[in-house]
Coordinates of C-alpha atoms and ligand atoms in Angstrom, one line a residue:
M741 CA -6.2 5.6 -12.1
R742 CA -8.0 2.9 -14.6
K743 CA -10.7 2.2 -12.9
A744 CA -10.5 -1.4 -11.7
L745 CA -12.1 -4.5 -13.9
V746 CA -13.4 -7.8 -12.4
A747 CA -14.5 -10.3 -15.1
G748 CA -15.7 -13.7 -14.7
N749 CA -15.2 -16.2 -16.9
W750 CA -17.7 -19.2 -16.9
K751 CA -16.6 -21.7 -19.4
M752 CA -19.0 -24.4 -20.3
N753 CA -20.7 -24.0 -16.9
G754 CA -24.1 -23.6 -15.3
R755 CA -27.6 -24.5 -15.4
A756 CA -30.9 -22.0 -15.2
E757 CA -31.2 -22.6 -11.3
A758 CA -27.6 -22.4 -10.9
N759 CA -27.0 -18.7 -12.4
S760 CA -30.3 -17.6 -10.6
E761 CA -28.7 -18.7 -7.1
L762 CA -25.1 -16.9 -8.1
V763 CA -26.1 -14.1 -9.7
T764 CA -28.2 -13.6 -7.0
Q765 CA -25.9 -14.3 -4.5
V766 CA -23.1 -11.8 -5.9
L767 CA -26.0 -9.0 -6.5
A768 CA -26.2 -9.1 -2.5
G769 CA -22.1 -9.4 -1.8
L770 CA -21.2 -6.5 -4.1
D771 CA -23.9 -4.6 -2.3
A772 CA -22.7 -5.3 1.2
Q773 CA -19.0 -5.8 0.5
V774 CA -17.9 -3.5 -2.9
D775 CA -17.9 0.2 -3.6
S776 CA -19.6 -0.1 -7.2
D777 CA -17.9 3.4 -7.6
S778 CA -14.3 1.4 -7.6
V779 CA -14.5 -1.5 -9.7
D780 CA -16.4 -2.6 -12.2
V781 CA -17.6 -6.2 -12.8
M782 CA -18.5 -8.1 -15.6
V783 CA -19.4 -12.0 -16.2
F784 CA -19.2 -14.1 -19.5
P785 CA -21.8 -17.5 -18.9
P786 CA -22.2 -19.4 -21.6
S787 CA -23.8 -18.0 -24.8
I788 CA -27.6 -19.8 -24.2
F789 CA -27.5 -18.0 -20.6
I790 CA -27.1 -14.6 -22.0
H791 CA -30.4 -13.1 -22.0
Q792 CA -31.1 -14.7 -18.6
V793 CA -28.2 -13.3 -16.7
K794 CA -28.5 -10.5 -18.4
G795 CA -32.3 -10.2 -17.4
L796 CA -31.0 -10.9 -13.3
A797 CA -27.9 -8.7 -13.4
G798 CA -29.3 -5.6 -14.2
D799 CA -27.2 -2.4 -14.7
K800 CA -24.3 -3.8 -11.6
I801 CA -23.1 -6.6 -13.9
G802 CA -22.0 -5.9 -17.0
V803 CA -22.6 -9.4 -19.4
G804 CA -20.4 -10.3 -22.1
A805 CA -20.0 -13.6 -24.2
Q806 CA -17.0 -15.8 -24.4
N807 CA -17.3 -15.3 -28.0
L808 CA -18.2 -14.1 -31.3
C809 CA -18.1 -15.0 -35.2
E810 CA -15.7 -12.7 -37.1
F811 CA -18.2 -13.0 -40.1
G812 CA -21.8 -10.5 -40.0
D813 CA -25.4 -12.7 -40.0
G814 CA -26.2 -15.4 -43.0
A815 CA -25.1 -18.7 -43.7
F816 CA -22.6 -20.1 -40.5
T817 CA -24.4 -22.9 -38.6
G818 CA -23.6 -23.1 -34.9
E819 CA -22.2 -19.1 -34.8
L820 CA -23.2 -16.2 -32.9
S821 CA -22.6 -12.7 -34.4
S822 CA -21.9 -10.0 -32.8
G823 CA -24.9 -7.9 -33.9
M824 CA -27.2 -10.9 -32.1
L825 CA -24.6 -10.6 -28.7
V826 CA -25.5 -6.6 -29.1
D827 CA -29.0 -7.5 -29.5
A828 CA -28.9 -10.0 -26.1
G829 CA -27.9 -7.2 -23.9
C830 CA -23.8 -8.2 -24.2
N831 CA -21.6 -5.1 -24.0
A832 CA -18.1 -7.6 -24.3
V833 CA -16.8 -10.2 -25.7
L834 CA -14.0 -12.6 -25.0
I835 CA -11.7 -12.8 -27.9
G836 CA -8.7 -15.6 -28.1
H837 CA -8.8 -17.5 -25.0
S838 CA -6.4 -19.9 -24.9
E839 CA -8.9 -22.6 -25.0
R840 CA -10.0 -21.4 -28.0
R841 CA -6.5 -20.8 -29.8
S842 CA -5.5 -24.2 -28.3
M843 CA -9.2 -26.5 -29.2
F844 CA -11.3 -24.3 -31.4
G845 CA -8.6 -22.7 -34.3
D846 CA -8.2 -19.4 -32.7
T847 CA -5.5 -18.4 -34.3
D848 CA -3.3 -14.5 -34.2
E849 CA -5.3 -13.9 -37.2
R850 CA -8.8 -14.9 -36.8
V851 CA -8.5 -13.5 -33.0
A852 CA -7.5 -10.5 -35.0
A853 CA -10.8 -10.3 -37.3
K854 CA -12.7 -11.1 -34.8
V855 CA -11.7 -7.9 -32.5
K856 CA -12.1 -5.8 -35.0
A857 CA -16.0 -7.4 -35.8
A858 CA -16.2 -6.7 -31.7
L859 CA -15.1 -3.3 -32.7
A860 CA -17.4 -2.5 -35.6
A861 CA -20.8 -3.8 -33.3
D862 CA -19.2 -1.1 -30.1
L863 CA -18.6 -4.1 -27.9
T864 CA -16.0 -4.0 -25.4
P865 CA -13.2 -6.7 -26.4
V866 CA -11.2 -8.5 -23.7
L867 CA -8.2 -9.1 -25.8
C868 CA -6.8 -12.9 -24.2
L869 CA -3.5 -13.6 -24.7
G870 CA -0.5 -15.7 -22.7
E871 CA 2.6 -17.9 -23.2
S872 CA 2.8 -21.6 -23.0
L873 CA 4.6 -23.3 -20.3
E874 CA 7.0 -24.4 -22.8
Q875 CA 7.3 -20.8 -24.2
R876 CA 8.3 -19.2 -20.8
D877 CA 11.0 -22.1 -19.6
S878 CA 12.3 -20.7 -22.7
G879 CA 12.5 -17.2 -22.0
D880 CA 10.5 -16.3 -24.5
A881 CA 7.2 -15.2 -23.2
L882 CA 7.7 -11.1 -23.3
E883 CA 7.8 -12.0 -26.7
V884 CA 5.3 -14.1 -27.5
V885 CA 2.4 -12.4 -26.1
A886 CA 3.8 -9.3 -27.5
E887 CA 3.3 -10.2 -31.2
Q888 CA 0.1 -11.9 -29.9
F889 CA -1.0 -8.7 -28.8
R890 CA 0.4 -7.0 -32.4
I891 CA -0.6 -9.6 -34.5
A892 CA -4.2 -8.7 -32.8
T893 CA -4.3 -5.3 -33.3
E894 CA -2.9 -4.9 -36.0
G895 CA -4.4 -2.5 -38.4
L896 CA -6.6 -1.0 -35.9
G897 CA -6.5 3.1 -34.6
E898 CA -6.0 4.8 -31.4
E899 CA -9.3 6.0 -30.8
Q900 CA -10.5 1.5 -31.8
M901 CA -7.1 0.6 -29.8
A902 CA -8.4 2.5 -26.1
R903 CA -11.6 0.4 -26.4
L904 CA -9.5 -2.9 -26.3
V905 CA -8.9 -4.8 -23.0
I906 CA -6.3 -6.8 -22.2
A907 CA -6.4 -9.8 -20.5
Y908 CA -3.2 -11.5 -19.9
E909 CA -3.6 -15.2 -19.0
P910 CA 0.0 -17.3 -19.2
V911 CA -1.4 -20.9 -20.1
W912 CA -0.2 -22.6 -17.8
A913 CA -1.6 -20.8 -15.0
I914 CA -4.9 -21.4 -16.0
G915 CA -7.5 -23.8 -13.9
T916 CA -4.1 -25.5 -12.8
G917 CA -3.5 -23.7 -9.2
R918 CA -0.7 -22.6 -10.8
T919 CA -0.9 -18.4 -10.8
A920 CA 2.0 -16.7 -12.0
T921 CA 3.3 -14.6 -8.7
P922 CA 2.9 -11.0 -8.8
E923 CA 6.4 -10.2 -10.0
Q924 CA 5.8 -12.0 -13.2
A925 CA 2.8 -11.2 -14.0
Q926 CA 3.6 -7.6 -13.2
E927 CA 6.5 -8.1 -15.4
V928 CA 4.5 -9.2 -18.7
H929 CA 1.7 -6.4 -17.7
A930 CA 4.9 -4.1 -18.3
H931 CA 5.5 -4.7 -21.3
L932 CA 2.1 -5.0 -23.0
R933 CA 2.0 -1.3 -21.5
S934 CA 5.2 -0.3 -23.1
E935 CA 4.0 -1.9 -26.5
L936 CA 0.7 0.8 -26.2
A937 CA 3.0 2.9 -25.1
K938 CA 4.7 2.8 -28.8
V939 CA 1.5 3.5 -30.5
E940 CA 0.9 6.8 -28.2
A941 CA 1.3 7.6 -24.3
E942 CA -2.2 8.4 -23.1
L943 CA -3.0 4.8 -24.6
A944 CA -1.2 3.4 -22.4
A945 CA -2.2 5.3 -19.1
K946 CA -5.2 4.1 -20.3
V947 CA -6.1 1.0 -20.8
R948 CA -6.8 -2.1 -18.7
I949 CA -4.7 -5.1 -18.6
L950 CA -6.4 -8.1 -16.3
Y951 CA -4.6 -10.8 -15.2
G952 CA -5.9 -14.1 -15.3
G953 CA -4.8 -18.3 -14.3
S954 CA -5.6 -19.7 -11.0
C955 CA -6.1 -15.8 -9.7
N956 CA -8.8 -16.2 -6.5
A957 CA -10.1 -14.9 -3.2
K958 CA -6.5 -15.7 -1.1
N959 CA -3.7 -14.1 -4.3
A960 CA -5.9 -12.2 -5.8
A961 CA -5.0 -8.7 -3.9
E962 CA -1.2 -9.2 -4.0
L963 CA -1.6 -9.4 -7.1
F964 CA -3.8 -6.4 -7.8
A965 CA -1.5 -4.1 -5.8
Q966 CA 0.9 -4.3 -8.6
A967 CA 1.5 -1.1 -10.8
D968 CA 0.0 -2.0 -14.0
I969 CA -2.4 -5.3 -13.2
D970 CA -6.3 -3.6 -13.2
G971 CA -8.0 -6.2 -11.9
G972 CA -8.5 -10.3 -13.2
L973 CA -10.1 -12.4 -15.3
I974 CA -11.1 -14.9 -13.4
G975 CA -12.2 -18.7 -14.1
G976 CA -12.8 -21.3 -11.3
A977 CA -13.3 -18.6 -8.3
S978 CA -16.3 -16.5 -10.3
L979 CA -18.6 -20.1 -10.0
K980 CA -18.4 -19.2 -5.7
A981 CA -20.3 -16.2 -4.7
N982 CA -18.0 -15.6 -2.0
D983 CA -14.8 -16.4 -3.9
F984 CA -15.8 -14.0 -6.9
V985 CA -16.8 -11.6 -4.2
A986 CA -13.6 -11.0 -2.1
I987 CA -12.1 -10.9 -5.5
C988 CA -14.7 -7.9 -6.4
Q989 CA -13.4 -6.5 -3.1
A990 CA -9.8 -6.8 -3.8
A991 CA -9.9 -5.0 -6.9
G992 CA -11.4 -2.4 -5.4
A993 CA -9.6 -1.7 -3.0
R994 CA -6.3 -1.3 -4.8
Ligands
LIG291 P1 -9.0 -19.9 -13.7 O1 -9.2 -19.5 -15.9 O2 -9.6 -18.6 -13.2 O3 -9.7 -21.0 -13.4 O4 -7.9 -20.4 -13.9 C1 -9.0 -18.0 -15.5 C2 -9.5 -18.1 -17.2 O5 -9.4 -18.9 -18.2 O6 -10.2 -17.4 -17.8

């Protein structure tokens, strides 16, 4: 079975003191309640706090970035390169989060370039995909998500694809309190796995597919019980230590 993964996306939240409290509490909760062999845990703080959080988290919690620049070091004011993220201690990076797609110009093509840049630097790309409410209501969710996936991974070899983590995050469920039902999520996860199987059967068995979108301490277990849901990408609930630990526990117990 694929090992569960729970990733906390802090988005643009945090201050040094609050981060320190949150990470300390999460570490204590994980220690007391979660078998580290059963679940990998990661957090994605704002870049300016990566160093701080890395120092606090030690080896227990992986630390990633919420974005990267698709280009190498140079004249790109305000951006961060894959090399800088690695240097700061990251081992993963979120790519194509819907907030970046809708507000910061991350087109499917840019997302593909960012995936390549991450892989080249040995960072795990956490590739975020998801349909809008309109697309879901018109019955296009599966096709939209599969198309985002195909463009983002075009030209990648099997070995590179095997290093991806995928996060299915329906846009209508992010930060809205409206979670996809376990059945809705499972349907898309299974579809994505069938896309992976088209490349290679073993790949489909290996790659972890996370669910994200109003996943919380109450609904996590039900979502993670689905055959193709391997954990979660958690926004709001990752800022509350008890809730985040409970979600990690649910993932580990699945
Ligand atoms: P949410 O966010 O859990 O607050 O809905 C998830 C995400 O955007 O990654």
